[in-house]
């Protein structure tokens, strides 16, 4: 499905703040700006702010309060890593982040258990028949995850 375009990290942070306001959640944002500060630019020389093409990379780490514990790491490369109660979803497109968070907080996300191979998966359905699934590592589930087992 096509989501509204979020061309910059700052526009994605604004969209996350809007979702947090809708569900009355506290938001904490940490910004890393510059090629020598962002996590994926570890090979940049010290005190180098801009990329070779002249752009200024901007990365943000967003923590949302409430249950479940959710963090979002927005990268300058138009993707994000979202962690929901310890379960990491890598390479989520930046434009899909608000829909992902809405799905989690509106109660659409669920946990599915399997007998063989034994384990659990967290499913986060998005509009347009798109679902993100990640395996839950560990022996026990958090209270929020165990409340969503199907």
mmCIF file of C-alpha atoms in Angstrom:
data_model
loop_
_atom_site.group_PDB
_atom_site.id
_atom_site.type_symbol
_atom_site.label_atom_id
_atom_site.label_comp_id
_atom_site.label_asym_id
_atom_site.label_seq_id
_atom_site.Cartn_x
_atom_site.Cartn_y
_atom_site.Cartn_z
ATOM 1 C CA UNK A 1 0.000 0.000 0.000
ATOM 2 C CA UNK A 2 1.102 3.555 -0.602
ATOM 3 C CA UNK A 3 1.474 5.672 2.528
ATOM 4 C CA UNK A 4 1.830 9.453 2.766
ATOM 5 C CA UNK A 5 5.379 10.433 1.887
ATOM 6 C CA UNK A 6 7.705 11.266 4.763
ATOM 7 C CA UNK A 7 10.737 12.627 2.893
ATOM 8 C CA UNK A 8 12.754 13.669 5.945
ATOM 9 C CA UNK A 9 13.492 12.315 9.387
ATOM 10 C CA UNK A 10 11.877 15.403 10.906
ATOM 11 C CA UNK A 11 8.612 14.772 9.028
ATOM 12 C CA UNK A 12 8.607 11.187 10.322
ATOM 13 C CA UNK A 13 9.154 12.427 13.890
ATOM 14 C CA UNK A 14 6.215 14.832 13.461
ATOM 15 C CA UNK A 15 4.022 11.936 12.242
ATOM 16 C CA UNK A 16 5.081 9.812 15.236
ATOM 17 C CA UNK A 17 4.238 12.712 17.575
ATOM 18 C CA UNK A 18 0.766 12.888 15.987
ATOM 19 C CA UNK A 19 0.183 9.160 16.627
ATOM 20 C CA UNK A 20 1.438 9.576 20.204
ATOM 21 C CA UNK A 21 -0.927 12.526 20.757
ATOM 22 C CA UNK A 22 -3.846 10.461 19.423
ATOM 23 C CA UNK A 23 -3.150 7.691 21.964
ATOM 24 C CA UNK A 24 -2.028 10.094 24.732
ATOM 25 C CA UNK A 25 1.534 8.779 24.962
ATOM 26 C CA UNK A 26 4.667 10.534 26.166
ATOM 27 C CA UNK A 27 7.361 11.036 23.516
ATOM 28 C CA UNK A 28 11.111 11.433 23.913
ATOM 29 C CA UNK A 29 13.237 12.238 20.838
ATOM 30 C CA UNK A 30 17.025 12.184 20.491
ATOM 31 C CA UNK A 31 18.485 13.573 17.260
ATOM 32 C CA UNK A 32 21.860 12.798 15.692
ATOM 33 C CA UNK A 33 22.725 15.202 12.888
ATOM 34 C CA UNK A 34 25.855 15.000 10.769
ATOM 35 C CA UNK A 35 27.841 12.287 9.023
ATOM 36 C CA UNK A 36 30.140 11.806 12.016
ATOM 37 C CA UNK A 37 27.169 11.347 14.395
ATOM 38 C CA UNK A 38 24.844 8.918 12.602
ATOM 39 C CA UNK A 39 25.186 5.201 13.243
ATOM 40 C CA UNK A 40 25.473 4.037 9.643
ATOM 41 C CA UNK A 41 28.224 6.522 8.796
ATOM 42 C CA UNK A 42 30.913 5.097 11.098
ATOM 43 C CA UNK A 43 33.535 5.409 8.355
ATOM 44 C CA UNK A 44 33.113 9.192 8.090
ATOM 45 C CA UNK A 45 36.180 11.190 9.119
ATOM 46 C CA UNK A 46 36.006 13.020 12.438
ATOM 47 C CA UNK A 47 34.252 16.393 12.375
ATOM 48 C CA UNK A 48 32.811 15.709 8.909
ATOM 49 C CA UNK A 49 29.259 16.966 8.982
ATOM 50 C CA UNK A 50 28.027 16.529 5.409
ATOM 51 C CA UNK A 51 28.042 13.460 3.186
ATOM 52 C CA UNK A 52 30.183 13.549 0.011
ATOM 53 C CA UNK A 53 27.100 14.633 -1.960
ATOM 54 C CA UNK A 54 26.642 17.651 0.322
ATOM 55 C CA UNK A 55 23.592 16.328 2.191
ATOM 56 C CA UNK A 56 23.289 16.485 5.956
ATOM 57 C CA UNK A 57 22.248 13.075 7.375
ATOM 58 C CA UNK A 58 19.706 13.162 10.206
ATOM 59 C CA UNK A 59 18.890 10.216 12.438
ATOM 60 C CA UNK A 60 16.421 10.139 15.318
ATOM 61 C CA UNK A 61 15.677 7.799 18.216
ATOM 62 C CA UNK A 62 12.100 8.044 19.504
ATOM 63 C CA UNK A 63 10.834 6.463 22.729
ATOM 64 C CA UNK A 64 7.100 6.209 23.312
ATOM 65 C CA UNK A 65 5.731 5.889 26.833
ATOM 66 C CA UNK A 66 3.004 3.534 27.916
ATOM 67 C CA UNK A 67 2.381 -0.108 27.238
ATOM 68 C CA UNK A 68 3.837 -1.721 25.180
ATOM 69 C CA UNK A 69 7.353 -0.308 25.360
ATOM 70 C CA UNK A 70 8.036 1.008 21.847
ATOM 71 C CA UNK A 71 11.131 2.625 20.387
ATOM 72 C CA UNK A 72 11.684 3.816 16.823
ATOM 73 C CA UNK A 73 15.090 4.462 15.284
ATOM 74 C CA UNK A 74 14.749 6.508 12.080
ATOM 75 C CA UNK A 75 17.693 6.312 9.689
ATOM 76 C CA UNK A 76 18.642 8.808 6.955
ATOM 77 C CA UNK A 77 18.251 6.023 4.361
ATOM 78 C CA UNK A 78 14.398 6.119 4.436
ATOM 79 C CA UNK A 79 13.968 3.161 6.762
ATOM 80 C CA UNK A 80 13.472 2.502 10.454
ATOM 81 C CA UNK A 81 13.899 -0.107 13.150
ATOM 82 C CA UNK A 82 10.901 -0.442 15.472
ATOM 83 C CA UNK A 83 11.137 -2.343 18.761
ATOM 84 C CA UNK A 84 7.893 -3.460 20.413
ATOM 85 C CA UNK A 85 8.355 -4.976 23.889
ATOM 86 C CA UNK A 86 11.805 -6.276 22.935
ATOM 87 C CA UNK A 87 10.813 -7.583 19.477
ATOM 88 C CA UNK A 88 12.782 -5.791 16.728
ATOM 89 C CA UNK A 89 11.346 -5.077 13.284
ATOM 90 C CA UNK A 90 14.178 -4.078 10.939
ATOM 91 C CA UNK A 91 13.931 -2.254 7.608
ATOM 92 C CA UNK A 92 10.437 -0.829 8.034
ATOM 93 C CA UNK A 93 9.963 1.912 5.408
ATOM 94 C CA UNK A 94 9.880 5.365 6.991
ATOM 95 C CA UNK A 95 6.494 6.123 5.416
ATOM 96 C CA UNK A 96 4.962 2.990 7.016
ATOM 97 C CA UNK A 97 6.018 3.874 10.588
ATOM 98 C CA UNK A 98 2.848 5.836 11.550
ATOM 99 C CA UNK A 99 0.588 3.022 10.248
ATOM 100 C CA UNK A 100 2.726 0.458 12.110
ATOM 101 C CA UNK A 101 2.399 2.363 15.400
ATOM 102 C CA UNK A 102 -1.337 2.873 14.883
ATOM 103 C CA UNK A 103 -1.732 -0.875 14.362
ATOM 104 C CA UNK A 104 0.166 -1.636 17.578
ATOM 105 C CA UNK A 105 -1.704 0.893 19.739
ATOM 106 C CA UNK A 106 -5.151 0.233 18.273
ATOM 107 C CA UNK A 107 -4.973 -3.453 19.237
ATOM 108 C CA UNK A 108 -4.506 -5.028 15.795
ATOM 109 C CA UNK A 109 -1.093 -6.539 16.597
ATOM 110 C CA UNK A 110 -1.193 -10.136 17.827
ATOM 111 C CA UNK A 111 1.074 -12.999 18.859
ATOM 112 C CA UNK A 112 0.799 -16.378 17.192
ATOM 113 C CA UNK A 113 2.179 -19.522 18.820
ATOM 114 C CA UNK A 114 3.453 -22.633 17.048
ATOM 115 C CA UNK A 115 3.956 -26.170 18.301
ATOM 116 C CA UNK A 116 6.592 -27.133 15.744
ATOM 117 C CA UNK A 117 9.001 -25.513 15.599
ATOM 118 C CA UNK A 118 8.071 -24.216 19.037
ATOM 119 C CA UNK A 119 7.943 -20.475 19.465
ATOM 120 C CA UNK A 120 5.985 -17.287 19.040
ATOM 121 C CA UNK A 121 5.769 -14.583 16.374
ATOM 122 C CA UNK A 122 4.515 -11.027 16.712
ATOM 123 C CA UNK A 123 2.326 -10.006 13.758
ATOM 124 C CA UNK A 124 1.634 -6.347 13.003
ATOM 125 C CA UNK A 125 -0.924 -5.982 10.179
ATOM 126 C CA UNK A 126 -0.996 -2.751 8.192
ATOM 127 C CA UNK A 127 -3.650 -1.473 5.791
ATOM 128 C CA UNK A 128 -3.515 -2.961 2.318
ATOM 129 C CA UNK A 129 -2.818 -6.595 3.202
ATOM 130 C CA UNK A 130 0.716 -5.944 4.450
ATOM 131 C CA UNK A 131 1.877 -7.672 7.645
ATOM 132 C CA UNK A 132 5.177 -7.480 9.479
ATOM 133 C CA UNK A 133 6.126 -10.641 11.369
ATOM 134 C CA UNK A 134 9.052 -11.206 13.713
ATOM 135 C CA UNK A 135 10.029 -14.130 15.879
ATOM 136 C CA UNK A 136 9.922 -13.528 19.620
ATOM 137 C CA UNK A 137 13.165 -14.623 21.227
ATOM 138 C CA UNK A 138 13.301 -15.884 24.776
ATOM 139 C CA UNK A 139 11.436 -18.337 26.912
ATOM 140 C CA UNK A 140 8.699 -16.145 28.366
ATOM 141 C CA UNK A 141 6.466 -13.403 27.024
ATOM 142 C CA UNK A 142 5.971 -9.966 28.532
ATOM 143 C CA UNK A 143 2.519 -9.253 29.984
ATOM 144 C CA UNK A 144 1.578 -7.157 26.926
ATOM 145 C CA UNK A 145 2.671 -9.888 24.485
ATOM 146 C CA UNK A 146 0.967 -12.678 26.441
ATOM 147 C CA UNK A 147 -2.269 -10.672 26.369
ATOM 148 C CA UNK A 148 -2.246 -10.824 22.558
ATOM 149 C CA UNK A 149 -1.691 -14.546 22.012
ATOM 150 C CA UNK A 150 -4.048 -16.176 19.515
#
